[in-house]
CSV table of C-alpha atoms in Angstrom, one decimal:
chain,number,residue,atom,x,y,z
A,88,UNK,CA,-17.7,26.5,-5.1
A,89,UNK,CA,-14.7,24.0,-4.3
A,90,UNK,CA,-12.9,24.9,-7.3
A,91,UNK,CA,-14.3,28.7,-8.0
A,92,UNK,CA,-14.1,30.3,-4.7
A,93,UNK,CA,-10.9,29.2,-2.6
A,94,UNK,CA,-11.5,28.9,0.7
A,95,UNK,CA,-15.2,30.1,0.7
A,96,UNK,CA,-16.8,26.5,1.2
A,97,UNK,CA,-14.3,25.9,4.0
A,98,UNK,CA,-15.7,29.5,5.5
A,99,UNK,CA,-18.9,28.5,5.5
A,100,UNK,CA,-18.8,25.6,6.9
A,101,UNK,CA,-16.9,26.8,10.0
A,102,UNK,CA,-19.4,29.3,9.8
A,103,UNK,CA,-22.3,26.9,10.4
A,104,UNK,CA,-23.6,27.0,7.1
A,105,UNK,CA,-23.5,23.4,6.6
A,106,UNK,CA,-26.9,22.1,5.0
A,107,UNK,CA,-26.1,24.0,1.8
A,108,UNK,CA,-22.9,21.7,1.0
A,109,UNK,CA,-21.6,17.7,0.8
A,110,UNK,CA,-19.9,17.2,3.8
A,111,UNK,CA,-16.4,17.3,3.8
A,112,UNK,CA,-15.5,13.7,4.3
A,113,UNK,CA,-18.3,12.8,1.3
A,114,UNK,CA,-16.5,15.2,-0.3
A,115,UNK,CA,-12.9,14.0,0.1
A,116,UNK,CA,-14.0,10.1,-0.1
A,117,UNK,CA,-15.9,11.6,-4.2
A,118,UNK,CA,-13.2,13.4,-4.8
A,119,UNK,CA,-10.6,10.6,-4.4
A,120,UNK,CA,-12.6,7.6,-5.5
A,121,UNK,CA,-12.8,9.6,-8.7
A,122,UNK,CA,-8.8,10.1,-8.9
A,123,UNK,CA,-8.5,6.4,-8.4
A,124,UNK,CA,-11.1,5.0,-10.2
A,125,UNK,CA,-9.8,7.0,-13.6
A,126,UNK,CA,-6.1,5.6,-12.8
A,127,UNK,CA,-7.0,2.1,-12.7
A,128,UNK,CA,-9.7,2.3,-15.3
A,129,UNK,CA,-8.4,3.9,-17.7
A,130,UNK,CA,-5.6,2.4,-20.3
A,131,UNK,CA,-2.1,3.6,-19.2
A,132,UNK,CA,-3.9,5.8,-16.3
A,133,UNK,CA,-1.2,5.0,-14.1
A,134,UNK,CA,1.4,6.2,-16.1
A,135,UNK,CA,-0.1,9.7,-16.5
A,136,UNK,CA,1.6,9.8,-12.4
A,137,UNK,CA,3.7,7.7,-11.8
A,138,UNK,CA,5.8,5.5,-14.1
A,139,UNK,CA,8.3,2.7,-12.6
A,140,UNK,CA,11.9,2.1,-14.8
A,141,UNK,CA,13.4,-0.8,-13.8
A,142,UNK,CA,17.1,-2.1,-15.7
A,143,UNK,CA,17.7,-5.6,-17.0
A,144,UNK,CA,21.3,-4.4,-15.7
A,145,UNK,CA,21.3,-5.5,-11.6
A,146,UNK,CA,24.1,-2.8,-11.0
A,147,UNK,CA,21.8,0.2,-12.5
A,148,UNK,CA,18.8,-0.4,-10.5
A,149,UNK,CA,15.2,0.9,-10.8
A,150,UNK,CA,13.8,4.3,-10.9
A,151,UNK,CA,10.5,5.6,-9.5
A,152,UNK,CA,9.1,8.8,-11.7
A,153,UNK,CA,6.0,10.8,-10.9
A,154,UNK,CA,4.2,12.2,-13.6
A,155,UNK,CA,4.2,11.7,-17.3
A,156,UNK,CA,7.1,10.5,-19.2
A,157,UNK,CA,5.4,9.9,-22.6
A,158,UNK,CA,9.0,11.7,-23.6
A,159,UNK,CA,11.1,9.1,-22.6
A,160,UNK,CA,12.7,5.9,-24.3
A,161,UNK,CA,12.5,2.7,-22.4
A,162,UNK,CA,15.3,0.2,-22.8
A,163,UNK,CA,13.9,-3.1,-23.8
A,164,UNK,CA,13.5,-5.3,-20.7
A,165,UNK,CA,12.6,-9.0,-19.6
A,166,UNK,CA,9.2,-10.3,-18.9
A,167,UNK,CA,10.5,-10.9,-15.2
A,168,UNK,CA,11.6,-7.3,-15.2
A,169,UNK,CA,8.4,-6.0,-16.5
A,170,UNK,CA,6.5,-8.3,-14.3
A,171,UNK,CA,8.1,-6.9,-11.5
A,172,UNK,CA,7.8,-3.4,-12.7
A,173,UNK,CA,4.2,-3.7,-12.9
A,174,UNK,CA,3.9,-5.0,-9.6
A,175,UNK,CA,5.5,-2.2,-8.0
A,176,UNK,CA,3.3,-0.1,-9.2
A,177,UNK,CA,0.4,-1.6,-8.3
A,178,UNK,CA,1.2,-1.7,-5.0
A,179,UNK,CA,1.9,1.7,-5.0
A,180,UNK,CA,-1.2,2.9,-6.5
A,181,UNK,CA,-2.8,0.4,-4.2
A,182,UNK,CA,-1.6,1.9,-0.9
A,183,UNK,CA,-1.1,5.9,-2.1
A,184,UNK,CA,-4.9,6.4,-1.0
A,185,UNK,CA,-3.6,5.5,2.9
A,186,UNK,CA,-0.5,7.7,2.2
A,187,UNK,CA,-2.4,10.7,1.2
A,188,UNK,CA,-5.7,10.5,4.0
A,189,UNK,CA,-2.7,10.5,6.8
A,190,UNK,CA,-1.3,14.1,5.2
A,191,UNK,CA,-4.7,15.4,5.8
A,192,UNK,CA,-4.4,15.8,9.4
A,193,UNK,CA,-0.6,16.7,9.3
A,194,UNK,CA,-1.3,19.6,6.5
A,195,UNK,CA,-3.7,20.8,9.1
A,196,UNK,CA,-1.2,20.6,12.2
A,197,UNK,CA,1.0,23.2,9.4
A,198,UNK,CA,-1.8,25.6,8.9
A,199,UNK,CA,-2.7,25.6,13.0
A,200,UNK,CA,1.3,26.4,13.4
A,201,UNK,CA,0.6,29.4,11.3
A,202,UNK,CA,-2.7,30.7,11.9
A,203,UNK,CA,-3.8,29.5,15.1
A,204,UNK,CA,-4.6,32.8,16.1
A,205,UNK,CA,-6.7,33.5,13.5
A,206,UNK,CA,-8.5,29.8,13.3
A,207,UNK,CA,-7.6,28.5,17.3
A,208,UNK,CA,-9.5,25.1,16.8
A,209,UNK,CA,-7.8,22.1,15.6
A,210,UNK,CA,-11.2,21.0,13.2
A,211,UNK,CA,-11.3,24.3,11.5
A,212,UNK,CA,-8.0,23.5,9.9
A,213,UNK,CA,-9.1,20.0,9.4
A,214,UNK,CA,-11.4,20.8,7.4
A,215,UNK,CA,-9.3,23.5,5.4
A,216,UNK,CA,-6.9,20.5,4.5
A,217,UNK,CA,-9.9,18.0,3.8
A,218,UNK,CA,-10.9,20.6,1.4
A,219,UNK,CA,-8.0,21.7,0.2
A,220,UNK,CA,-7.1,17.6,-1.0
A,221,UNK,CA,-10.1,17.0,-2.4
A,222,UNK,CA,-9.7,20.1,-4.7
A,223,UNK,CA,-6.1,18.4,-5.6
A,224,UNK,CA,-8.0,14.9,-6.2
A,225,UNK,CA,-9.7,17.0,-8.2
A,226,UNK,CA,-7.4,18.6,-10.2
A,227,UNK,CA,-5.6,15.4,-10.6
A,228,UNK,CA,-8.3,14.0,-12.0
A,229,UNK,CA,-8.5,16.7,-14.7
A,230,UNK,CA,-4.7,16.2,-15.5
A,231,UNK,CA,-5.1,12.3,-16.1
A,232,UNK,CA,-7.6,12.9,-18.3
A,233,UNK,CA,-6.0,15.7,-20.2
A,234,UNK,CA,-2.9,13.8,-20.2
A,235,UNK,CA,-4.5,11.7,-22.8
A,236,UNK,CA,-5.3,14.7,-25.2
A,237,UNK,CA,-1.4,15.2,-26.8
A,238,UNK,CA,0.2,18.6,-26.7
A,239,UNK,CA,-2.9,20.6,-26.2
A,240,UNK,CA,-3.7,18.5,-22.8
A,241,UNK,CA,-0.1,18.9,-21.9
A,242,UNK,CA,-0.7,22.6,-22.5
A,243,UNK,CA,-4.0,22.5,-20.5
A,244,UNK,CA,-2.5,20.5,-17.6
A,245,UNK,CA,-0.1,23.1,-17.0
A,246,UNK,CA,-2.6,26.1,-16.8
A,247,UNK,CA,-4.3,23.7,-14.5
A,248,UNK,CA,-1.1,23.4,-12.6
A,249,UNK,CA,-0.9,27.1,-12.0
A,250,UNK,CA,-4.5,27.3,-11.1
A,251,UNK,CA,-3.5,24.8,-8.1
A,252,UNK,CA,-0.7,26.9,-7.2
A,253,UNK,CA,-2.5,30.5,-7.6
A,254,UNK,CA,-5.1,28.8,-5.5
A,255,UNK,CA,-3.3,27.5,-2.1
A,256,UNK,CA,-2.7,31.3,-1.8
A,257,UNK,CA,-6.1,32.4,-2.4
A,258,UNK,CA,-8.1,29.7,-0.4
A,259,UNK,CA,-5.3,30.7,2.2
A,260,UNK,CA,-6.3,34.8,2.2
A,261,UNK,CA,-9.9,33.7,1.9
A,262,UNK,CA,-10.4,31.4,5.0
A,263,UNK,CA,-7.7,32.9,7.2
A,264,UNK,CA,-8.5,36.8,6.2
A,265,UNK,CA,-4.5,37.8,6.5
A,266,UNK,CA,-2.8,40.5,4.4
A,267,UNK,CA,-1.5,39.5,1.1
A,268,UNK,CA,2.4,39.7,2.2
A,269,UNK,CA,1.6,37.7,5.2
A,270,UNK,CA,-0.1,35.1,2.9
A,271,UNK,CA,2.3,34.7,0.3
A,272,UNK,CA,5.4,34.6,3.2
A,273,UNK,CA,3.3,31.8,5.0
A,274,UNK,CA,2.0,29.8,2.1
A,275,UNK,CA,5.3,29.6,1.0
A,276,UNK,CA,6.8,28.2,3.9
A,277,UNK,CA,3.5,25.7,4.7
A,278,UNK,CA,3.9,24.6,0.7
A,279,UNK,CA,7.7,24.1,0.9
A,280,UNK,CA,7.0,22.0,4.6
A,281,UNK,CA,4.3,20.3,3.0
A,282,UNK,CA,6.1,19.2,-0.1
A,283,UNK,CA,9.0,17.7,2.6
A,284,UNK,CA,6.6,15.8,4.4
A,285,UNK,CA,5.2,14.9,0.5
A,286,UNK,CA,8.4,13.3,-0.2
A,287,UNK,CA,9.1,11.6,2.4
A,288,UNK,CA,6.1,10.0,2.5
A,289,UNK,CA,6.4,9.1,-1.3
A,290,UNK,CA,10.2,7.6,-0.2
A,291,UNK,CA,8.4,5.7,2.1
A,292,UNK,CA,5.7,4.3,0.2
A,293,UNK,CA,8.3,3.4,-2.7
A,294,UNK,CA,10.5,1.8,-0.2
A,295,UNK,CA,7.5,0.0,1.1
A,296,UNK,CA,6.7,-1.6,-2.5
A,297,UNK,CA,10.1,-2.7,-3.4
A,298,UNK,CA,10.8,-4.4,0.1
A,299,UNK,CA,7.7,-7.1,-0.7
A,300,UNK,CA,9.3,-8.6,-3.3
């Protein structure tokens, strides 16, 4: 129902129909255990998100990337380099499941600005953006594994790419019950907040990597 039906578990739940479902925590904590557990598991998992370039030249740097760059040459570098490189990353895999829980609440503070009115309490929306993550865990999930299947995964990563963007609209007309133009002029403006708050936080955590060196 998660993934088929936008919105609807959230509806329900808020609608008292609880017993039928996992809760939403269980769900989030499945959801992104599963995320995790495939990018640490499986070989090169981490790079299917996030890959860390780091120069052998001082003056040029390092480079933080997220998602695949299977494309991309790497310039040769030292075993310190690479050691450091992979250490970065760790610690940025390490502490990305703290970065993400504390965007739950705040992607529920953007949907109360906008639809208070229609959802007044503070949990409902909670529980929209608990959902709403664990669908992405989700998806995320789907893409690392596809990310390992060559051109067709690529192809099928990006239809499940537009299925993640076609369905913030449609979980957001389902639960909130708005009209379409209202929906698409809101869930524009929440996705483009969101995706601020997103970087900065991703800034952050990078910045937070590099400075225990």
């Amino acid at each position: 129902l998660l993934i088929t039906k936008p919105g609807q578990l959230t509806l329900d739940l808020v609608a008292g129909r609880r017993m039928r479902y996992v809760g939403p925590l269980r769900l989030y904590l499945t959801a992104s255990l599963v995320f995790f557990l495939l990018l640490t598991v499986l070989p090169g998992g981490r790079n299917s998100v996030l890959n860390i370039n780091v120069s052998n030249e001082p003056s040029r740097g390092w480079t933080a990337r997220m998602g695949p760059v299977r494309e991309m040459r790497e310039e040769p570098v030292s075993p310190e380099v690479e050691r450091l490189r992979e250490e970065i990353g760790e610690r940025i895999i390490h502490n990305l499941p703290r970065v993400v829980f504390a965007l739950v609440p705040m992607s529920a503070l953007l949907t109360f600005a906008f639809y208070r009115r229609r959802q007044p309490y503070y949990v409902s929306h909670l529980y929209y953006s608990v959902h709403m993550h664990s669908f992405v865990f989700l998806a995320g999930a789907a893409n690392v594994l596809l990310s390992r299947a060559g051109t067709l995964g690529d192809l099928l990563a990006l239809a499940n790419g537009a299925w993640f963007g076609a369905y913030h609209f449609l979980a957001l007309k389902r639960f909130f019950g708005e009209s379409w133009a209202r929906t698409l002029c809101k869930g524009t403006t929440i996705a483009v907040l969101y995706l601020v708050l997103m970087i900065a936080a991703a800034a952050a955590l990078v910045m937070f990597a590099i400075s225990l060196r």
